[in-house]
CSV table of C-alpha atoms and ligand atoms in Angstrom, one decimal:
chain,number,residue,atom,x,y,z
A,290,UNK,CA,128.6,114.2,110.5
A,291,UNK,CA,125.0,113.2,110.0
A,292,UNK,CA,122.1,112.2,112.2
A,293,UNK,CA,119.1,109.7,112.2
A,294,UNK,CA,116.9,108.9,114.7
A,295,UNK,CA,113.4,107.5,113.8
A,296,UNK,CA,112.0,105.4,111.0
A,297,UNK,CA,111.1,108.2,108.6
A,298,UNK,CA,114.8,109.5,108.7
A,299,UNK,CA,116.1,106.3,107.3
A,300,UNK,CA,114.7,106.3,103.8
A,301,UNK,CA,116.2,110.2,103.6
A,302,UNK,CA,119.8,109.4,104.8
A,303,UNK,CA,120.2,106.4,102.6
A,304,UNK,CA,120.8,108.1,99.3
A,305,UNK,CA,122.7,111.0,101.3
A,306,UNK,CA,125.3,108.1,102.4
A,307,UNK,CA,125.6,106.6,98.8
A,308,UNK,CA,126.1,110.1,97.2
A,309,UNK,CA,128.6,111.4,99.5
A,310,UNK,CA,130.6,108.0,99.6
A,311,UNK,CA,131.4,108.8,95.9
A,312,UNK,CA,133.6,111.7,97.3
A,313,UNK,CA,136.5,110.3,99.2
A,314,UNK,CA,137.7,113.6,99.8
A,315,UNK,CA,135.0,114.1,102.7
A,316,UNK,CA,134.9,112.0,105.7
A,317,UNK,CA,131.4,111.1,106.8
A,318,UNK,CA,130.5,109.9,110.3
A,319,UNK,CA,126.8,108.7,110.9
A,320,UNK,CA,125.1,109.0,114.0
A,321,UNK,CA,122.0,107.0,115.0
A,322,UNK,CA,120.6,108.5,118.2
A,323,UNK,CA,118.5,105.4,118.8
A,324,UNK,CA,115.0,107.2,119.0
A,325,UNK,CA,113.7,103.9,117.3
A,326,UNK,CA,115.3,100.8,118.2
A,327,UNK,CA,113.1,97.9,117.3
A,328,UNK,CA,114.5,95.5,114.6
A,329,UNK,CA,111.3,96.4,112.3
A,330,UNK,CA,111.3,100.4,113.3
A,331,UNK,CA,115.3,100.8,112.6
A,332,UNK,CA,117.6,97.8,111.6
A,333,UNK,CA,115.8,96.4,109.0
A,334,UNK,CA,116.0,99.8,107.0
A,335,UNK,CA,119.7,99.6,107.4
A,336,UNK,CA,119.8,96.3,105.6
A,337,UNK,CA,117.0,96.9,103.0
A,338,UNK,CA,118.5,100.2,102.0
A,339,UNK,CA,122.2,99.6,102.2
A,340,UNK,CA,122.8,102.3,104.8
A,341,UNK,CA,126.1,101.7,106.4
A,342,UNK,CA,126.3,100.7,109.9
A,343,UNK,CA,126.3,103.8,112.3
A,344,UNK,CA,129.5,105.0,113.5
A,345,UNK,CA,128.1,106.4,116.7
A,346,UNK,CA,125.0,104.9,118.3
A,347,UNK,CA,123.6,107.0,121.2
A,348,UNK,CA,120.9,104.4,122.5
A,349,UNK,CA,118.3,107.2,123.3
A,350,UNK,CA,115.2,104.9,123.3
A,351,UNK,CA,111.6,106.1,124.2
A,352,UNK,CA,110.5,108.7,126.7
A,353,UNK,CA,108.4,111.8,127.0
A,354,UNK,CA,109.5,114.6,124.3
A,355,UNK,CA,111.6,116.3,127.0
A,356,UNK,CA,113.5,113.2,127.8
A,357,UNK,CA,114.1,112.2,124.5
A,358,UNK,CA,115.4,115.6,123.4
A,359,UNK,CA,117.3,116.3,126.8
A,360,UNK,CA,118.8,112.9,126.6
A,361,UNK,CA,119.8,113.1,123.0
A,362,UNK,CA,121.3,116.5,123.4
A,363,UNK,CA,123.5,115.4,126.5
A,364,UNK,CA,124.8,112.5,124.5
A,365,UNK,CA,125.2,114.1,121.0
A,366,UNK,CA,127.3,117.0,122.7
A,367,UNK,CA,129.9,114.9,123.7
A,368,UNK,CA,130.1,113.2,120.0
A,369,UNK,CA,130.5,116.7,118.5
A,370,UNK,CA,132.9,117.7,121.0
A,371,UNK,CA,135.0,114.3,120.4
A,372,UNK,CA,134.8,114.6,116.4
A,373,UNK,CA,134.8,118.4,115.7
A,374,UNK,CA,132.7,117.8,112.4
A,375,UNK,CA,132.7,120.8,109.9
A,376,UNK,CA,129.2,120.4,109.1
A,377,UNK,CA,126.1,118.4,110.8
A,378,UNK,CA,123.4,117.2,108.4
A,379,UNK,CA,120.0,116.5,109.8
A,380,UNK,CA,117.0,115.3,107.9
A,381,UNK,CA,113.3,115.5,108.6
A,382,UNK,CA,111.3,116.6,111.7
A,383,UNK,CA,111.6,113.9,114.5
A,384,UNK,CA,112.9,114.6,118.1
A,385,UNK,CA,116.4,113.7,117.0
A,386,UNK,CA,116.4,116.4,114.4
A,387,UNK,CA,115.7,119.2,116.9
A,388,UNK,CA,117.7,117.9,119.5
A,389,UNK,CA,120.9,117.6,117.3
A,390,UNK,CA,120.4,121.0,115.3
A,391,UNK,CA,120.5,122.9,118.8
A,392,UNK,CA,123.6,121.1,119.9
A,393,UNK,CA,125.4,121.9,116.3
A,394,UNK,CA,124.8,125.6,116.8
A,395,UNK,CA,125.6,125.6,120.3
A,396,UNK,CA,128.9,124.0,119.6
A,397,UNK,CA,129.5,126.4,116.8
A,398,UNK,CA,129.5,124.0,114.1
A,399,UNK,CA,127.7,124.7,110.5
A,400,UNK,CA,124.1,123.0,110.2
A,401,UNK,CA,122.2,121.8,107.1
A,402,UNK,CA,118.7,120.7,107.3
A,403,UNK,CA,117.3,118.3,104.5
A,404,UNK,CA,113.6,118.7,103.9
A,405,UNK,CA,113.8,122.3,105.3
A,406,UNK,CA,110.9,124.9,104.9
A,407,UNK,CA,107.9,122.4,105.4
A,408,UNK,CA,104.9,124.0,107.5
A,409,UNK,CA,101.9,122.7,108.6
A,410,UNK,CA,101.2,126.0,110.6
A,411,UNK,CA,99.9,123.6,113.4
A,412,UNK,CA,101.6,124.0,116.7
A,413,UNK,CA,100.1,121.2,118.4
A,414,UNK,CA,102.0,119.0,116.1
A,415,UNK,CA,105.5,118.0,117.9
A,416,UNK,CA,106.9,117.7,114.4
A,417,UNK,CA,106.1,121.4,113.7
A,418,UNK,CA,108.4,122.6,116.4
A,419,UNK,CA,110.9,120.5,115.6
A,420,UNK,CA,110.9,122.0,111.9
A,421,UNK,CA,110.8,125.7,113.5
A,422,UNK,CA,113.5,125.3,115.7
A,423,UNK,CA,115.5,123.3,113.0
A,424,UNK,CA,115.0,125.7,110.2
A,425,UNK,CA,115.7,128.7,112.4
A,426,UNK,CA,119.0,127.4,113.3
A,427,UNK,CA,120.2,125.8,109.8
A,428,UNK,CA,122.9,127.8,107.8
A,429,UNK,CA,121.7,125.4,104.9
A,430,UNK,CA,118.2,124.9,104.3
A,431,UNK,CA,117.6,122.0,101.6
A,432,UNK,CA,114.2,122.4,100.3
A,433,UNK,CA,112.1,119.7,98.7
A,434,UNK,CA,109.8,122.0,96.8
A,435,UNK,CA,109.3,125.8,95.9
A,436,UNK,CA,106.2,126.2,98.5
A,437,UNK,CA,108.8,125.5,101.1
A,438,UNK,CA,111.2,128.1,99.5
A,439,UNK,CA,108.4,130.8,100.0
A,440,UNK,CA,107.6,129.6,103.3
A,441,UNK,CA,111.3,130.2,104.4
A,442,UNK,CA,111.4,133.8,102.6
A,443,UNK,CA,108.0,134.7,104.5
A,444,UNK,CA,109.8,133.9,107.8
A,445,UNK,CA,112.7,135.9,106.8
A,446,UNK,CA,115.5,133.6,105.9
A,447,UNK,CA,118.0,134.9,103.6
A,448,UNK,CA,118.3,133.5,100.2
A,449,UNK,CA,121.7,132.6,100.4
A,450,UNK,CA,120.7,130.0,103.1
A,451,UNK,CA,118.0,128.4,100.9
A,452,UNK,CA,119.0,125.8,98.2
A,453,UNK,CA,116.1,124.0,96.3
A,454,UNK,CA,117.1,120.5,95.6
A,455,UNK,CA,113.9,118.3,95.5
A,456,UNK,CA,112.7,115.5,97.7
A,457,UNK,CA,115.4,113.0,98.7
A,458,UNK,CA,112.8,110.3,99.7
A,459,UNK,CA,112.0,109.9,96.0
A,460,UNK,CA,115.7,108.9,95.4
A,461,UNK,CA,114.9,106.3,97.5
A,462,UNK,CA,111.7,105.3,95.9
A,463,UNK,CA,113.4,105.6,92.4
A,464,UNK,CA,116.3,103.5,93.7
A,465,UNK,CA,114.0,100.6,95.2
A,466,UNK,CA,111.0,100.6,93.0
A,467,UNK,CA,112.2,97.5,90.8
A,468,UNK,CA,112.9,95.3,93.8
A,469,UNK,CA,109.5,96.3,95.5
A,470,UNK,CA,107.4,95.7,92.1
A,471,UNK,CA,109.0,92.3,92.1
A,472,UNK,CA,107.2,91.2,95.5
A,473,UNK,CA,104.1,89.1,95.9
A,474,UNK,CA,101.5,90.7,97.8
A,475,UNK,CA,99.8,87.7,99.4
A,476,UNK,CA,103.4,86.1,100.3
A,477,UNK,CA,104.5,89.2,101.8
A,478,UNK,CA,101.1,89.8,103.8
A,479,UNK,CA,101.2,86.2,104.8
A,480,UNK,CA,104.8,86.7,105.9
A,481,UNK,CA,104.2,89.8,108.2
A,482,UNK,CA,100.6,89.0,109.9
A,483,UNK,CA,100.6,90.0,113.2
A,484,UNK,CA,98.3,86.8,114.0
A,485,UNK,CA,97.8,83.9,111.6
A,486,UNK,CA,94.2,83.9,109.9
A,487,UNK,CA,92.8,82.9,106.5
A,488,UNK,CA,93.5,85.7,103.9
A,489,UNK,CA,91.0,86.6,101.2
A,490,UNK,CA,92.5,87.1,97.7
A,491,UNK,CA,94.8,90.5,97.4
A,492,UNK,CA,94.8,91.4,93.6
A,493,UNK,CA,96.1,94.6,92.7
A,494,UNK,CA,93.5,97.4,92.8
A,495,UNK,CA,91.6,95.0,95.1
A,496,UNK,CA,92.7,96.1,98.5
A,497,UNK,CA,93.2,99.3,100.8
A,498,UNK,CA,96.1,99.9,103.0
A,499,UNK,CA,96.0,102.3,106.0
A,500,UNK,CA,98.4,103.4,108.8
A,501,UNK,CA,97.7,105.7,111.6
A,502,UNK,CA,99.9,106.5,114.6
A,503,UNK,CA,99.6,110.3,115.4
A,504,UNK,CA,99.0,111.3,118.7
A,505,UNK,CA,96.2,113.5,117.5
A,506,UNK,CA,94.6,110.5,116.2
A,507,UNK,CA,95.3,107.8,118.5
A,508,UNK,CA,95.6,109.0,121.8
A,509,UNK,CA,91.9,110.1,122.3
A,510,UNK,CA,89.2,107.8,122.8
A,511,UNK,CA,86.7,110.3,121.1
A,512,UNK,CA,88.5,110.6,118.1
A,513,UNK,CA,89.9,107.1,117.8
A,514,UNK,CA,86.6,105.0,118.2
A,515,UNK,CA,84.5,106.6,115.3
A,516,UNK,CA,87.4,106.6,113.0
A,517,UNK,CA,87.9,102.7,113.7
A,518,UNK,CA,84.1,102.2,113.8
A,519,UNK,CA,84.2,103.5,110.1
A,520,UNK,CA,87.2,101.8,109.1
A,521,UNK,CA,86.0,98.3,110.4
A,522,UNK,CA,82.4,98.6,109.6
A,523,UNK,CA,82.6,100.4,106.0
A,524,UNK,CA,86.1,100.0,104.4
A,525,UNK,CA,86.8,96.5,105.4
A,526,UNK,CA,83.3,95.4,104.4
A,527,UNK,CA,84.1,96.8,101.0
A,528,UNK,CA,87.4,95.4,100.6
A,529,UNK,CA,90.3,93.9,102.2
A,530,UNK,CA,91.9,96.4,104.8
A,531,UNK,CA,95.5,95.9,105.7
A,532,UNK,CA,97.2,97.8,108.7
A,533,UNK,CA,100.8,97.6,109.2
A,534,UNK,CA,100.7,98.8,112.9
A,535,UNK,CA,103.0,101.3,114.6
A,536,UNK,CA,103.6,100.3,118.3
A,537,UNK,CA,102.0,103.2,119.9
A,538,UNK,CA,98.8,102.7,117.7
A,539,UNK,CA,98.6,99.1,119.2
A,540,UNK,CA,99.1,100.3,122.7
A,541,UNK,CA,96.3,102.8,122.6
A,542,UNK,CA,93.8,100.5,120.8
A,543,UNK,CA,94.4,97.9,123.5
A,544,UNK,CA,93.9,100.5,126.2
A,545,UNK,CA,90.9,101.7,124.7
A,546,UNK,CA,89.4,98.5,124.2
A,547,UNK,CA,89.1,98.5,120.7
A,548,UNK,CA,91.8,95.8,119.9
A,549,UNK,CA,89.6,92.9,119.4
A,550,UNK,CA,87.3,94.6,117.0
A,551,UNK,CA,90.3,96.0,115.0
A,552,UNK,CA,92.0,92.4,114.9
A,553,UNK,CA,88.8,90.8,113.7
A,554,UNK,CA,88.1,93.0,110.6
A,555,UNK,CA,91.3,94.5,109.6
A,556,UNK,CA,94.3,92.3,108.4
A,557,UNK,CA,96.8,93.5,111.1
A,558,UNK,CA,100.6,93.4,109.9
A,559,UNK,CA,103.8,93.7,111.8
A,560,UNK,CA,105.5,97.4,110.9
A,561,UNK,CA,107.0,96.6,107.3
A,562,UNK,CA,110.1,96.9,105.8
A,563,UNK,CA,110.5,99.5,103.2
A,564,UNK,CA,110.2,97.2,100.1
A,565,UNK,CA,107.0,95.4,101.4
A,566,UNK,CA,105.3,98.8,102.3
A,567,UNK,CA,106.2,100.4,98.7
A,568,UNK,CA,104.9,97.2,96.9
A,569,UNK,CA,101.2,97.6,99.0
A,570,UNK,CA,101.2,101.2,97.8
A,571,UNK,CA,101.9,100.2,94.4
A,572,UNK,CA,98.8,97.8,94.5
A,573,UNK,CA,96.5,99.7,96.8
A,574,UNK,CA,93.1,100.7,95.5
A,575,UNK,CA,93.3,103.4,98.3
A,576,UNK,CA,95.8,104.7,101.0
A,577,UNK,CA,94.3,106.1,104.4
A,578,UNK,CA,97.2,107.6,106.4
A,579,UNK,CA,98.3,110.0,108.8
A,580,UNK,CA,101.9,109.7,107.7
A,581,UNK,CA,103.8,112.6,105.8
A,582,UNK,CA,106.0,110.0,103.9
A,583,UNK,CA,103.4,108.1,102.4
A,584,UNK,CA,101.5,111.3,101.2
A,585,UNK,CA,104.5,112.1,99.2
A,586,UNK,CA,104.9,108.4,97.9
A,587,UNK,CA,101.2,108.2,96.7
A,588,UNK,CA,101.7,111.3,94.9
A,589,UNK,CA,104.6,109.9,92.8
A,590,UNK,CA,102.7,106.4,92.6
A,591,UNK,CA,99.4,107.9,91.9
A,592,UNK,CA,97.6,106.0,94.9
A,593,UNK,CA,94.6,107.8,95.8
A,594,UNK,CA,95.3,109.0,99.6
A,595,UNK,CA,93.0,110.1,102.3
A,596,UNK,CA,95.3,112.1,104.5
A,597,UNK,CA,93.6,111.6,108.1
A,598,UNK,CA,94.8,115.1,109.1
A,599,UNK,CA,93.5,118.7,109.1
A,600,UNK,CA,96.6,120.1,107.9
A,601,UNK,CA,99.8,119.3,106.0
A,602,UNK,CA,103.2,120.5,106.0
A,603,UNK,CA,103.2,118.7,102.1
A,604,UNK,CA,100.5,120.9,100.3
A,605,UNK,CA,102.3,120.0,97.1
A,606,UNK,CA,100.9,116.3,97.6
A,607,UNK,CA,97.3,117.6,97.6
A,608,UNK,CA,94.8,117.3,94.8
A,609,UNK,CA,94.4,121.2,94.5
A,610,UNK,CA,98.3,120.8,93.5
A,611,UNK,CA,98.0,118.0,91.2
A,612,UNK,CA,98.7,115.3,93.8
A,613,UNK,CA,96.7,112.2,95.0
A,614,UNK,CA,96.1,113.1,98.5
A,615,UNK,CA,92.7,114.7,100.0
A,616,UNK,CA,92.8,116.0,103.8
A,617,UNK,CA,89.9,114.7,105.6
A,618,UNK,CA,90.8,115.1,109.2
A,619,UNK,CA,89.2,112.6,111.5
A,620,UNK,CA,85.7,113.6,111.1
A,621,UNK,CA,83.9,110.4,109.9
A,622,UNK,CA,81.5,112.4,107.7
A,623,UNK,CA,84.2,114.2,105.9
A,624,UNK,CA,86.3,110.7,105.7
A,625,UNK,CA,83.2,108.8,104.0
A,626,UNK,CA,82.4,111.5,101.6
A,627,UNK,CA,86.0,111.5,100.5
A,628,UNK,CA,86.3,107.3,100.5
A,629,UNK,CA,83.1,107.3,98.2
A,630,UNK,CA,84.5,110.2,95.8
A,631,UNK,CA,88.0,108.6,95.4
A,632,UNK,CA,87.0,104.9,95.2
A,633,UNK,CA,86.2,105.6,91.5
A,634,UNK,CA,89.4,107.6,90.6
A,635,UNK,CA,91.9,106.6,88.5
A,636,UNK,CA,95.8,106.3,89.5
A,637,UNK,CA,97.2,109.7,88.5
A,638,UNK,CA,101.0,109.6,89.4
A,639,UNK,CA,102.4,113.1,89.7
A,640,UNK,CA,106.2,114.1,89.7
A,641,UNK,CA,106.7,117.6,91.4
A,642,UNK,CA,109.7,119.6,90.3
A,643,UNK,CA,113.0,117.7,91.3
A,644,UNK,CA,111.4,114.8,92.7
A,645,UNK,CA,113.5,113.0,90.2
A,646,UNK,CA,115.7,110.6,92.1
A,647,UNK,CA,118.8,112.8,92.3
A,648,UNK,CA,118.3,115.0,95.1
A,649,UNK,CA,121.1,113.6,97.0
A,650,UNK,CA,123.7,114.2,94.4
A,651,UNK,CA,122.5,117.8,94.4
A,652,UNK,CA,122.5,118.2,98.2
A,653,UNK,CA,126.5,117.0,98.3
A,654,UNK,CA,127.4,119.2,95.4
A,655,UNK,CA,125.9,122.2,97.5
A,656,UNK,CA,127.5,121.0,100.6
A,657,UNK,CA,130.8,120.3,99.3
A,658,UNK,CA,130.7,123.8,97.5
A,659,UNK,CA,130.3,125.3,100.9
A,660,UNK,CA,132.9,123.2,102.8
B,1362,UD1,C1,108.2,109.5,115.8
B,1362,UD1,C2,108.0,110.8,115.2
B,1362,UD1,C3,106.9,111.0,114.1
B,1362,UD1,C4,107.3,110.1,113.0
B,1362,UD1,C5,107.2,108.8,113.8
B,1362,UD1,C6,107.5,107.6,112.8
B,1362,UD1,C7,108.6,112.6,116.9
B,1362,UD1,C8,108.2,113.9,117.7
B,1362,UD1,N1,107.7,111.9,116.2
B,1362,UD1,O1,106.6,109.3,116.5
B,1362,UD1,O2,107.3,112.4,113.5
B,1362,UD1,O3,106.2,110.3,112.2
B,1362,UD1,O4,108.2,108.5,114.8
B,1362,UD1,O5,107.3,106.2,113.6
B,1362,UD1,O6,110.1,112.6,116.8
B,1362,UD1,N2,108.0,102.5,120.4
B,1362,UD1,C9,108.8,101.1,120.2
B,1362,UD1,N3,109.7,100.6,119.4
B,1362,UD1,C10,110.3,101.7,118.8
B,1362,UD1,C11,110.2,102.9,118.8
B,1362,UD1,C12,109.2,103.2,119.4
B,1362,UD1,O7,107.9,100.3,120.8
B,1362,UD1,O8,111.4,101.2,117.8
B,1362,UD1,C13,106.9,102.8,121.0
B,1362,UD1,C14,107.3,103.3,122.1
B,1362,UD1,O9,106.1,102.7,123.1
B,1362,UD1,C15,107.5,104.7,122.0
B,1362,UD1,C16,106.2,105.0,121.2
B,1362,UD1,O10,106.4,103.8,120.1
B,1362,UD1,O11,107.1,105.4,123.5
B,1362,UD1,C17,106.5,106.4,120.4
B,1362,UD1,O12,107.8,106.5,119.8
B,1362,UD1,P1,108.5,107.8,119.6
B,1362,UD1,O13,109.9,107.8,118.9
B,1362,UD1,O14,108.4,108.7,121.0
B,1362,UD1,O15,107.4,108.5,118.7
B,1362,UD1,P2,106.7,108.0,117.2
B,1362,UD1,O16,105.2,107.9,117.6
B,1362,UD1,O17,107.3,106.8,116.8
């Protein structure tokens, strides 16, 4: 039984479903907790990435962390008791991951975690708590890079539980790269505009892309306003700036009275499907983001990436490890200095070890060997 809940889970489960389907000896039940539920945050990824229709949908929806985790545990426990799986496979670090991991172990079901061992060291991040809980409970920790192996060893995880398999997100990137490359940037931007407007020319290497949705960036006006001012007054006057906007970021901008300035200066888009986002990343001169997955995709595509965070659980994507990302936090002086520095940087694609598009097959092999 595998579990997905929120947008960043979907690109990780797609290759796993495909690889497992090649083994008729294994029965697979896919559970969607429903943490994300909008068509653009959920259903579109199932269609675009060929993920099978979930066998079970828990319809949990939004709420506080305790509400989401609590409701997910209550509903998931019923499913586990009814289906009695041999293994439960969770991915990533969202609330669904943590909630279903706790249920798995309390029901004495073996637990595997895809994307184990990532650590930001920042306990203010809800995802860090989810990672620590999940990895402490998991019987099989499937890691994306060697730094994650080291993190787990330092926490005393026995070697027998760790399997270094590579980054499953890159399986999806490689499988979908050609389809994304065939898209026309102007066409997709026109189609996904949040509000109709005249568009500037959007040649490859002539526009910037940003995403920002983390509570640490968007929940406090003292932090959000100076960053928004820098983006609207400086970046957006140097080149067209595209922002596919997450529902929570929009809500916060409206609440803080920043929405009008943003919609005038930044080209706002709906939350994008997988291929559209990949195409924008392929053509962007620069990415500004607080997303973990985008740091990884920028690394493989070589897109210079200013990571709007003070720490990262994905250090392998940083420049000091050969990647494309620079940590710039949310201090405008630091963001501006890094922005000027990377503007002249060439695209430098980088492929960390085992980010080769075949991680899902390795995961299924490890899992079946332990079934
Ligand atoms: C969650 C993950 C985060 C991930 C992000 C990607 C946790 C703790 N966080 O954060 O790691 O980077 O997903 O999107 O699990 N909403 C909608 N429609 C939806 C889903 C959400 O409008 O389909 C709105 C609701 O107002 C909701 C808010 O977005 O309250 C936040 O959603 P939630 O799932 O709680 O957290 P994310 O910020 O999306």
